[in-house]
PDB file of C-alpha atoms in Angstrom:
ATOM      1  CA  MET W 133      -5.157  16.080  16.613  1.00  0.00           C
ATOM      2  CA  ASN W 134      -5.920  13.190  18.920  1.00  0.00           C
ATOM      3  CA  LEU W 135      -3.380  10.356  18.578  1.00  0.00           C
ATOM      4  CA  ALA W 136      -5.984   7.716  19.402  1.00  0.00           C
ATOM      5  CA  ALA W 137      -6.028   5.156  16.615  1.00  0.00           C
ATOM      6  CA  PRO W 138      -9.181   4.576  14.600  1.00  0.00           C
ATOM      7  CA  PHE W 139     -10.852   1.317  15.565  1.00  0.00           C
ATOM      8  CA  ALA W 140     -10.345  -0.190  12.124  1.00  0.00           C
ATOM      9  CA  LEU W 141      -6.635   0.444  12.157  1.00  0.00           C
ATOM     10  CA  LEU W 142      -6.430  -0.888  15.700  1.00  0.00           C
ATOM     11  CA  ALA W 143      -7.934  -4.122  14.451  1.00  0.00           C
ATOM     12  CA  LEU W 144      -5.288  -4.329  11.768  1.00  0.00           C
ATOM     13  CA  ALA W 145      -2.534  -3.445  14.237  1.00  0.00           C
ATOM     14  CA  ALA W 146      -3.693  -6.155  16.597  1.00  0.00           C
ATOM     15  CA  MET W 147      -3.497  -8.729  13.820  1.00  0.00           C
ATOM     16  CA  LEU W 148      -0.115  -7.539  12.651  1.00  0.00           C
ATOM     17  CA  ALA W 149       1.326  -7.364  16.161  1.00  0.00           C
ATOM     18  CA  GLY W 150       1.260 -11.148  16.397  1.00  0.00           C
ATOM     19  CA  CYS W 151       3.297 -12.271  19.371  1.00  0.00           C
ATOM     20  CA  GLY W 152       5.108  -8.964  19.804  1.00  0.00           C
ATOM     21  CA  HIS W 153       8.036  -9.780  17.541  1.00  0.00           C
ATOM     22  CA  GLY W 154      10.927  -7.330  17.789  1.00  0.00           C
ATOM     23  CA  GLY W 155      12.148  -5.174  14.950  1.00  0.00           C
ATOM     24  CA  ALA W 156      15.069  -7.404  14.026  1.00  0.00           C
ATOM     25  CA  GLU W 157      12.811 -10.442  13.810  1.00  0.00           C
ATOM     26  CA  ARG W 158      10.325  -8.559  11.640  1.00  0.00           C
ATOM     27  CA  ASP W 159      13.192  -7.462   9.398  1.00  0.00           C
ATOM     28  CA  GLY W 160      14.276 -11.087   9.121  1.00  0.00           C
ATOM     29  CA  THR W 161      10.793 -12.247   8.164  1.00  0.00           C
ATOM     30  CA  ALA W 162      10.636  -9.696   5.365  1.00  0.00           C
ATOM     31  CA  ALA W 163      14.162 -10.464   4.154  1.00  0.00           C
ATOM     32  CA  ALA W 164      13.314 -14.169   3.911  1.00  0.00           C
ATOM     33  CA  ILE W 165      10.156 -13.451   1.888  1.00  0.00           C
ATOM     34  CA  ALA W 166      12.098 -11.187  -0.460  1.00  0.00           C
ATOM     35  CA  HIS W 167      15.074 -13.522  -0.838  1.00  0.00           C
ATOM     36  CA  ALA W 168      12.880 -16.473  -1.767  1.00  0.00           C
ATOM     37  CA  ALA W 169      11.362 -14.381  -4.559  1.00  0.00           C
ATOM     38  CA  GLY W 170      14.657 -13.056  -5.884  1.00  0.00           C
ATOM     39  CA  LEU W 171      14.007  -9.505  -4.678  1.00  0.00           C
ATOM     40  CA  GLU W 172      17.113  -7.477  -3.814  1.00  0.00           C
ATOM     41  CA  ALA W 173      17.166  -5.067  -0.890  1.00  0.00           C
ATOM     42  CA  ALA W 174      18.100  -1.404  -1.222  1.00  0.00           C
ATOM     43  CA  THR W 175      17.566   1.765   0.771  1.00  0.00           C
ATOM     44  CA  VAL W 176      16.289   4.709  -1.255  1.00  0.00           C
ATOM     45  CA  ARG W 177      17.643   7.872   0.330  1.00  0.00           C
ATOM     46  CA  GLY W 178      15.601  10.562  -1.264  1.00  0.00           C
ATOM     47  CA  LEU W 179      13.063  13.219  -0.508  1.00  0.00           C
ATOM     48  CA  GLY W 180      11.851  13.309   3.076  1.00  0.00           C
ATOM     49  CA  PHE W 181      12.610   9.802   4.343  1.00  0.00           C
ATOM     50  CA  ASP W 182      14.921   6.832   3.865  1.00  0.00           C
ATOM     51  CA  LEU W 183      12.758   4.007   2.505  1.00  0.00           C
ATOM     52  CA  GLN W 184      13.373   0.280   2.572  1.00  0.00           C
ATOM     53  CA  THR W 185      12.809  -1.275  -0.838  1.00  0.00           C
ATOM     54  CA  TRP W 186      13.132  -4.678  -2.489  1.00  0.00           C
ATOM     55  CA  ARG W 187      13.378  -4.940  -6.243  1.00  0.00           C
ATOM     56  CA  ARG W 188      13.629  -7.345  -9.161  1.00  0.00           C
ATOM     57  CA  ASP W 189      14.047  -6.575 -12.870  1.00  0.00           C
ATOM     58  CA  ASP W 190      14.958  -9.443 -15.167  1.00  0.00           C
ATOM     59  CA  GLY W 191      14.913  -7.442 -18.394  1.00  0.00           C
ATOM     60  CA  ARG W 192      11.862  -9.043 -19.975  1.00  0.00           C
ATOM     61  CA  PRO W 193       9.282  -6.667 -21.466  1.00  0.00           C
ATOM     62  CA  GLY W 194       6.342  -5.719 -19.293  1.00  0.00           C
ATOM     63  CA  PRO W 195       5.193  -3.151 -16.759  1.00  0.00           C
ATOM     64  CA  LEU W 196       6.973  -1.978 -13.643  1.00  0.00           C
ATOM     65  CA  ILE W 197       4.648  -2.947 -10.796  1.00  0.00           C
ATOM     66  CA  VAL W 198       5.220  -0.994  -7.593  1.00  0.00           C
ATOM     67  CA  TYR W 199       3.885  -2.337  -4.287  1.00  0.00           C
ATOM     68  CA  VAL W 200       3.315  -0.005  -1.323  1.00  0.00           C
ATOM     69  CA  GLU W 201       3.105  -1.533   2.150  1.00  0.00           C
ATOM     70  CA  GLY W 202       0.249  -1.064   4.611  1.00  0.00           C
ATOM     71  CA  ASP W 203       0.320   0.889   7.866  1.00  0.00           C
ATOM     72  CA  GLY W 204       2.043  -1.907   9.787  1.00  0.00           C
ATOM     73  CA  LEU W 205       2.189  -1.903  13.568  1.00  0.00           C
ATOM     74  CA  ALA W 206       1.190   1.730  14.049  1.00  0.00           C
ATOM     75  CA  TYR W 207      -0.393   1.289  17.498  1.00  0.00           C
ATOM     76  CA  LEU W 208      -0.053  -1.084  20.439  1.00  0.00           C
ATOM     77  CA  ASP W 209      -3.492  -0.308  21.851  1.00  0.00           C
ATOM     78  CA  ALA W 210      -6.190   2.347  21.535  1.00  0.00           C
ATOM     79  CA  ARG W 211      -3.987   5.168  22.829  1.00  0.00           C
ATOM     80  CA  THR W 212      -0.423   3.903  22.597  1.00  0.00           C
ATOM     81  CA  PRO W 213       1.487   4.418  19.359  1.00  0.00           C
ATOM     82  CA  SER W 214       4.059   1.767  18.586  1.00  0.00           C
ATOM     83  CA  SER W 215       7.726   2.713  18.720  1.00  0.00           C
ATOM     84  CA  ASP W 216       8.282   0.798  15.464  1.00  0.00           C
ATOM     85  CA  PRO W 217       5.627   0.537  12.723  1.00  0.00           C
ATOM     86  CA  THR W 218       7.398  -2.302  10.898  1.00  0.00           C
ATOM     87  CA  PRO W 219       4.742  -4.926  10.037  1.00  0.00           C
ATOM     88  CA  SER W 220       4.989  -8.405  11.498  1.00  0.00           C
ATOM     89  CA  ASP W 221       3.356  -9.758   8.352  1.00  0.00           C
ATOM     90  CA  PRO W 222       4.219  -7.525   5.366  1.00  0.00           C
ATOM     91  CA  VAL W 223       1.274  -8.351   3.122  1.00  0.00           C
ATOM     92  CA  ALA W 224       2.315  -6.015   0.292  1.00  0.00           C
ATOM     93  CA  LEU W 225       5.735  -7.646   0.253  1.00  0.00           C
ATOM     94  CA  ARG W 226       4.066 -11.041  -0.038  1.00  0.00           C
ATOM     95  CA  LEU W 227       2.110  -9.690  -3.016  1.00  0.00           C
ATOM     96  CA  ALA W 228       5.332  -8.449  -4.611  1.00  0.00           C
ATOM     97  CA  ALA W 229       6.994 -11.810  -3.972  1.00  0.00           C
ATOM     98  CA  ALA W 230       4.086 -13.592  -5.685  1.00  0.00           C
ATOM     99  CA  ASP W 231       4.233 -11.320  -8.738  1.00  0.00           C
ATOM    100  CA  PRO W 232       5.452 -13.307 -11.778  1.00  0.00           C
ATOM    101  CA  GLY W 233       6.198 -10.218 -13.843  1.00  0.00           C
ATOM    102  CA  PRO W 234       9.608  -8.999 -15.024  1.00  0.00           C
ATOM    103  CA  ALA W 235       9.870  -5.792 -13.007  1.00  0.00           C
ATOM    104  CA  VAL W 236       8.760  -5.492  -9.384  1.00  0.00           C
ATOM    105  CA  LEU W 237       9.471  -2.772  -6.825  1.00  0.00           C
ATOM    106  CA  TYR W 238       8.348  -2.996  -3.194  1.00  0.00           C
ATOM    107  CA  ILE W 239       8.392   0.187  -1.113  1.00  0.00           C
ATOM    108  CA  ALA W 240       7.976   0.118   2.652  1.00  0.00           C
ATOM    109  CA  ARG W 241       6.334   3.061   4.368  1.00  0.00           C
ATOM    110  CA  PRO W 242       8.472   5.687   6.087  1.00  0.00           C
ATOM    111  CA  CYS W 243       9.944   4.564   9.416  1.00  0.00           C
ATOM    112  CA  GLN W 244       9.437   0.846   8.711  1.00  0.00           C
ATOM    113  CA  PHE W 245      12.233  -1.753   8.791  1.00  0.00           C
ATOM    114  CA  ALA W 246      15.896  -1.041   9.495  1.00  0.00           C
ATOM    115  CA  ALA W 247      16.152   1.827   7.021  1.00  0.00           C
ATOM    116  CA  GLY W 248      13.252   3.677   8.579  1.00  0.00           C
ATOM    117  CA  ARG W 249      14.243   2.793  12.121  1.00  0.00           C
ATOM    118  CA  ALA W 250      17.589   4.509  11.585  1.00  0.00           C
ATOM    119  CA  ASP W 251      16.120   7.603   9.923  1.00  0.00           C
ATOM    120  CA  PRO W 252      16.358  10.556  12.358  1.00  0.00           C
ATOM    121  CA  ARG W 253      13.611  12.378  10.462  1.00  0.00           C
ATOM    122  CA  CYS W 254      11.011   9.815  11.507  1.00  0.00           C
ATOM    123  CA  GLY W 255       8.534  10.743  14.218  1.00  0.00           C
ATOM    124  CA  VAL W 256       5.439   9.136  15.697  1.00  0.00           C
ATOM    125  CA  ARG W 257       3.107  11.343  13.632  1.00  0.00           C
ATOM    126  CA  ASP W 258       4.595   9.874  10.469  1.00  0.00           C
ATOM    127  CA  TRP W 259       3.042   6.472  11.179  1.00  0.00           C
ATOM    128  CA  THR W 260      -0.042   7.634  13.096  1.00  0.00           C
ATOM    129  CA  VAL W 261      -2.191  10.708  12.322  1.00  0.00           C
ATOM    130  CA  ALA W 262       0.036  12.018   9.499  1.00  0.00           C
ATOM    131  CA  ARG W 263       0.700   8.678   7.803  1.00  0.00           C
ATOM    132  CA  PHE W 264      -1.118   9.887   4.680  1.00  0.00           C
ATOM    133  CA  GLY W 265       0.376  13.364   4.839  1.00  0.00           C
ATOM    134  CA  ALA W 266       2.151  15.281   2.090  1.00  0.00           C
ATOM    135  CA  ALA W 267       5.685  14.446   3.290  1.00  0.00           C
ATOM    136  CA  VAL W 268       4.983  10.713   3.259  1.00  0.00           C
ATOM    137  CA  VAL W 269       3.367  10.812  -0.188  1.00  0.00           C
ATOM    138  CA  ALA W 270       6.189  12.909  -1.637  1.00  0.00           C
ATOM    139  CA  SER W 271       8.776  10.482  -0.295  1.00  0.00           C
ATOM    140  CA  VAL W 272       7.149   7.437  -1.908  1.00  0.00           C
ATOM    141  CA  ASP W 273       6.611   9.342  -5.149  1.00  0.00           C
ATOM    142  CA  ASP W 274      10.289  10.339  -5.215  1.00  0.00           C
ATOM    143  CA  ALA W 275      11.411   6.743  -4.623  1.00  0.00           C
ATOM    144  CA  ILE W 276       9.339   5.573  -7.599  1.00  0.00           C
ATOM    145  CA  SER W 277      10.825   8.261  -9.828  1.00  0.00           C
ATOM    146  CA  ARG W 278      14.381   7.349  -8.832  1.00  0.00           C
ATOM    147  CA  VAL W 279      13.890   3.694  -9.709  1.00  0.00           C
ATOM    148  CA  ARG W 280      11.847   4.431 -12.830  1.00  0.00           C
ATOM    149  CA  VAL W 281      14.772   6.322 -14.374  1.00  0.00           C
ATOM    150  CA  ASP W 282      16.384   2.956 -15.162  1.00  0.00           C
ATOM    151  CA  HIS W 283      13.482   1.806 -17.376  1.00  0.00           C
ATOM    152  CA  PRO W 284      11.253   4.738 -18.307  1.00  0.00           C
ATOM    153  CA  GLU W 285       9.747   2.764 -21.187  1.00  0.00           C
ATOM    154  CA  ARG W 286       7.909   0.376 -18.844  1.00  0.00           C
ATOM    155  CA  ALA W 287       4.252   1.056 -18.085  1.00  0.00           C
ATOM    156  CA  LEU W 288       3.829   1.991 -14.427  1.00  0.00           C
ATOM    157  CA  VAL W 289       1.341   0.092 -12.262  1.00  0.00           C
ATOM    158  CA  LEU W 290       0.865   1.038  -8.610  1.00  0.00           C
ATOM    159  CA  VAL W 291      -0.445  -1.534  -6.123  1.00  0.00           C
ATOM    160  CA  GLY W 292      -1.189  -0.554  -2.535  1.00  0.00           C
ATOM    161  CA  TYR W 293      -2.319  -2.779   0.313  1.00  0.00           C
ATOM    162  CA  SER W 294      -4.589  -1.335   3.033  1.00  0.00           C
ATOM    163  CA  GLY W 295      -3.218   2.106   4.003  1.00  0.00           C
ATOM    164  CA  GLY W 296      -0.616   1.621   1.298  1.00  0.00           C
ATOM    165  CA  GLY W 297      -3.479   1.778  -1.179  1.00  0.00           C
ATOM    166  CA  VAL W 298      -4.233   5.302   0.032  1.00  0.00           C
ATOM    167  CA  ILE W 299      -0.587   6.264  -0.468  1.00  0.00           C
ATOM    168  CA  ALA W 300      -0.546   4.674  -3.934  1.00  0.00           C
ATOM    169  CA  ALA W 301      -3.695   6.592  -4.871  1.00  0.00           C
ATOM    170  CA  LEU W 302      -2.283   9.889  -3.611  1.00  0.00           C
ATOM    171  CA  VAL W 303       0.894   9.239  -5.600  1.00  0.00           C
ATOM    172  CA  ALA W 304      -1.139   8.364  -8.706  1.00  0.00           C
ATOM    173  CA  ALA W 305      -3.013  11.659  -8.405  1.00  0.00           C
ATOM    174  CA  ARG W 306       0.340  13.518  -8.495  1.00  0.00           C
ATOM    175  CA  ARG W 307       1.789  11.734 -11.524  1.00  0.00           C
ATOM    176  CA  ARG W 308       0.966  11.600 -15.236  1.00  0.00           C
ATOM    177  CA  ASP W 309       2.539   8.229 -16.048  1.00  0.00           C
ATOM    178  CA  VAL W 310       0.427   5.770 -14.021  1.00  0.00           C
ATOM    179  CA  ALA W 311      -1.161   3.208 -16.331  1.00  0.00           C
ATOM    180  CA  LEU W 312      -3.133   1.463 -13.570  1.00  0.00           C
ATOM    181  CA  LEU W 313      -3.831   1.822  -9.855  1.00  0.00           C
ATOM    182  CA  VAL W 314      -4.677  -1.343  -7.921  1.00  0.00           C
ATOM    183  CA  ALA W 315      -5.994  -0.963  -4.377  1.00  0.00           C
ATOM    184  CA  VAL W 316      -6.126  -4.083  -2.197  1.00  0.00           C
ATOM    185  CA  ALA W 317      -8.369  -3.860   0.886  1.00  0.00           C
ATOM    186  CA  ALA W 318      -7.731  -0.119   0.901  1.00  0.00           C
ATOM    187  CA  PRO W 319      -9.902   2.746   2.257  1.00  0.00           C
ATOM    188  CA  LEU W 320      -9.518   4.915  -0.845  1.00  0.00           C
ATOM    189  CA  ASP W 321     -12.000   7.519   0.364  1.00  0.00           C
ATOM    190  CA  VAL W 322     -10.558   8.023   3.847  1.00  0.00           C
ATOM    191  CA  PRO W 323     -13.047  10.676   5.057  1.00  0.00           C
ATOM    192  CA  ASP W 324     -15.945   8.416   4.074  1.00  0.00           C
ATOM    193  CA  TRP W 325     -14.239   5.457   5.764  1.00  0.00           C
ATOM    194  CA  THR W 326     -13.653   7.291   9.042  1.00  0.00           C
ATOM    195  CA  ARG W 327     -17.225   8.610   9.023  1.00  0.00           C
ATOM    196  CA  ARG W 328     -18.652   5.138   8.491  1.00  0.00           C
ATOM    197  CA  LEU W 329     -16.641   3.778  11.411  1.00  0.00           C
ATOM    198  CA  GLY W 330     -17.222   6.815  13.631  1.00  0.00           C
ATOM    199  CA  VAL W 331     -13.515   7.464  14.222  1.00  0.00           C
ATOM    200  CA  SER W 332     -11.242  10.496  14.178  1.00  0.00           C
ATOM    201  CA  PRO W 333     -10.220  12.051  10.839  1.00  0.00           C
ATOM    202  CA  LEU W 334      -6.628  11.809   9.644  1.00  0.00           C
ATOM    203  CA  ASP W 335      -4.235  14.491   8.398  1.00  0.00           C
ATOM    204  CA  GLY W 336      -3.741  14.906   4.652  1.00  0.00           C
ATOM    205  CA  ALA W 337      -5.967  11.996   3.682  1.00  0.00           C
ATOM    206  CA  ASP W 338      -8.472  13.619   1.321  1.00  0.00           C
ATOM    207  CA  LEU W 339      -8.011  12.043  -2.099  1.00  0.00           C
ATOM    208  CA  PRO W 340      -8.327  14.428  -5.050  1.00  0.00           C
ATOM    209  CA  LEU W 341     -10.986  12.250  -6.647  1.00  0.00           C
ATOM    210  CA  ASP W 342     -11.406  14.611  -9.585  1.00  0.00           C
ATOM    211  CA  ARG W 343      -7.786  14.037 -10.670  1.00  0.00           C
ATOM    212  CA  LEU W 344      -7.703  10.378  -9.662  1.00  0.00           C
ATOM    213  CA  SER W 345     -10.800   9.670 -11.748  1.00  0.00           C
ATOM    214  CA  ALA W 346      -8.593   9.892 -14.847  1.00  0.00           C
ATOM    215  CA  VAL W 347      -6.451   6.962 -13.642  1.00  0.00           C
ATOM    216  CA  PRO W 348      -7.733   3.444 -14.436  1.00  0.00           C
ATOM    217  CA  THR W 349      -8.349   1.858 -11.039  1.00  0.00           C
ATOM    218  CA  VAL W 350      -9.128  -1.645  -9.809  1.00  0.00           C
ATOM    219  CA  ALA W 351     -10.184  -1.927  -6.171  1.00  0.00           C
ATOM    220  CA  PHE W 352     -10.247  -5.341  -4.474  1.00  0.00           C
ATOM    221  CA  ALA W 353     -12.486  -5.796  -1.429  1.00  0.00           C
ATOM    222  CA  GLY W 354     -12.994  -8.781   0.872  1.00  0.00           C
ATOM    223  CA  GLY W 355     -16.447  -9.791   1.991  1.00  0.00           C
ATOM    224  CA  GLN W 356     -15.174 -10.717   5.476  1.00  0.00           C
ATOM    225  CA  ASP W 357     -13.044  -7.575   5.905  1.00  0.00           C
ATOM    226  CA  LYS W 358     -13.942  -5.794   9.153  1.00  0.00           C
ATOM    227  CA  VAL W 359     -11.106  -3.273   8.826  1.00  0.00           C
ATOM    228  CA  VAL W 360     -12.052  -1.843   5.430  1.00  0.00           C
ATOM    229  CA  PRO W 361     -15.679  -2.813   4.765  1.00  0.00           C
ATOM    230  CA  VAL W 362     -16.837  -3.523   1.235  1.00  0.00           C
ATOM    231  CA  ALA W 363     -19.331  -0.646   1.430  1.00  0.00           C
ATOM    232  CA  SER W 364     -16.512   1.837   1.957  1.00  0.00           C
ATOM    233  CA  VAL W 365     -14.542   0.531  -1.039  1.00  0.00           C
ATOM    234  CA  ALA W 366     -17.674   0.477  -3.195  1.00  0.00           C
ATOM    235  CA  SER W 367     -18.441   4.091  -2.270  1.00  0.00           C
ATOM    236  CA  ALA W 368     -14.980   5.202  -3.415  1.00  0.00           C
ATOM    237  CA  VAL W 369     -15.324   3.282  -6.690  1.00  0.00           C
ATOM    238  CA  ASP W 370     -18.697   4.925  -7.351  1.00  0.00           C
ATOM    239  CA  LYS W 371     -17.178   8.371  -6.794  1.00  0.00           C
ATOM    240  CA  LEU W 372     -14.293   7.608  -9.153  1.00  0.00           C
ATOM    241  CA  GLY W 373     -16.737   6.829 -11.939  1.00  0.00           C
ATOM    242  CA  PRO W 374     -16.315   4.704 -15.067  1.00  0.00           C
ATOM    243  CA  SER W 375     -12.509   4.555 -14.848  1.00  0.00           C
ATOM    244  CA  ALA W 376     -12.766   2.410 -11.694  1.00  0.00           C
ATOM    245  CA  ALA W 377     -13.892  -1.160 -11.080  1.00  0.00           C
ATOM    246  CA  LEU W 378     -14.646  -3.091  -7.891  1.00  0.00           C
ATOM    247  CA  ILE W 379     -13.637  -6.744  -7.571  1.00  0.00           C
ATOM    248  CA  PHE W 380     -15.364  -8.468  -4.664  1.00  0.00           C
ATOM    249  CA  GLU W 381     -13.860 -11.556  -3.039  1.00  0.00           C
ATOM    250  CA  PRO W 382     -16.553 -12.902  -0.684  1.00  0.00           C
ATOM    251  CA  GLY W 383     -14.337 -15.235   1.370  1.00  0.00           C
ATOM    252  CA  PHE W 384     -11.448 -12.824   1.935  1.00  0.00           C
ATOM    253  CA  ASP W 385     -10.832 -10.717   5.028  1.00  0.00           C
ATOM    254  CA  HIS W 386      -8.286  -7.944   5.507  1.00  0.00           C
ATOM    255  CA  ARG W 387      -5.258 -10.255   5.280  1.00  0.00           C
ATOM    256  CA  CYS W 388      -6.507 -13.538   3.887  1.00  0.00           C
ATOM    257  CA  CYS W 389      -6.121 -14.543   1.134  1.00  0.00           C
ATOM    258  CA  TRP W 390      -4.682 -11.818  -1.043  1.00  0.00           C
ATOM    259  CA  ALA W 391      -1.121 -13.113  -1.291  1.00  0.00           C
ATOM    260  CA  ARG W 392      -2.227 -16.722  -1.759  1.00  0.00           C
ATOM    261  CA  ASP W 393      -4.314 -15.851  -4.817  1.00  0.00           C
ATOM    262  CA  TRP W 394      -2.320 -12.869  -6.024  1.00  0.00           C
ATOM    263  CA  PRO W 395      -1.039 -14.225  -9.379  1.00  0.00           C
ATOM    264  CA  ALA W 396      -4.622 -14.773 -10.544  1.00  0.00           C
ATOM    265  CA  LEU W 397      -5.911 -11.513  -9.046  1.00  0.00           C
ATOM    266  CA  ARG W 398      -3.026  -9.597 -10.599  1.00  0.00           C
ATOM    267  CA  ALA W 399      -3.784 -11.093 -14.008  1.00  0.00           C
ATOM    268  CA  THR W 400      -7.429 -10.053 -13.660  1.00  0.00           C
ATOM    269  CA  ALA W 401      -6.455  -6.471 -12.822  1.00  0.00           C
ATOM    270  CA  LEU W 402      -4.053  -6.220 -15.763  1.00  0.00           C
ATOM    271  CA  ARG W 403      -6.661  -7.632 -18.151  1.00  0.00           C
ATOM    272  CA  MET W 404      -9.117  -4.988 -16.975  1.00  0.00           C
ATOM    273  CA  ARG W 405      -6.525  -2.311 -17.724  1.00  0.00           C
ATOM    274  CA  GLN W 406      -6.129  -3.622 -21.247  1.00  0.00           C
ATOM    275  CA  ALA W 407      -9.854  -4.010 -21.882  1.00  0.00           C
ATOM    276  CA  GLY W 408     -11.071  -1.050 -19.847  1.00  0.00           C
ATOM    277  CA  PRO W 409     -12.698  -1.367 -16.408  1.00  0.00           C
ATOM    278  CA  GLU W 410     -16.218  -2.657 -16.222  1.00  0.00           C
ATOM    279  CA  LYS W 411     -18.513  -2.477 -13.236  1.00  0.00           C
TER     280      LYS W 411
END
């Protein structure tokens, strides 16, 4: 498999790279976001990888909402994988920080942040061509199960940003307790997405749409998003059938303005779960 990054993910990597912030600085940015929102850091040492998490549970009734981070800084340029995929701007963490609910869990992708950086099992493939592979999905799934043991009575909602939406969907297809899947600017049908952009396929990225179609799904798409075009998201929603709904935000791009408007967007998604998705 060619390690050249797909153009769309290169665009995201270029945005996330910012001014070339080092790993410690990126860790500090994330820690500040989490601290301001009352999220506590923990490393989940489970199946496959050590994962950085931040969590809050204040005991009030309500769902456990799990946020899965995007691909981060996977590449430096078209043919150079990054040595550290930690995102400069962790959008999924910003979504988690903006969540007003009682129980929030943020899960970074394998090899991101200090926990991932120190994990000897991490390799370049894990944040490049195999970032949607079985080992990555199993690791995130295991982390959710370990945290969920504390409050199994809570409904489980999975929220994934960008490539994290693919991971969240793959996890949802494995489980039987997901009440709602929310994909934010995510290429849910990866083969369709890579074909539309004319880029190389990725390992382990085919979503089992037949099983996922049983999971209520809300997919958010931005009208200005050049990384994950609306047409790609709409195609995935059509394939998922009546259990899925597309919410189109015409002024949003791949990063702006999901975190800014997240409390309202989150409320919309949860209402659709209660009422049943409508197209």
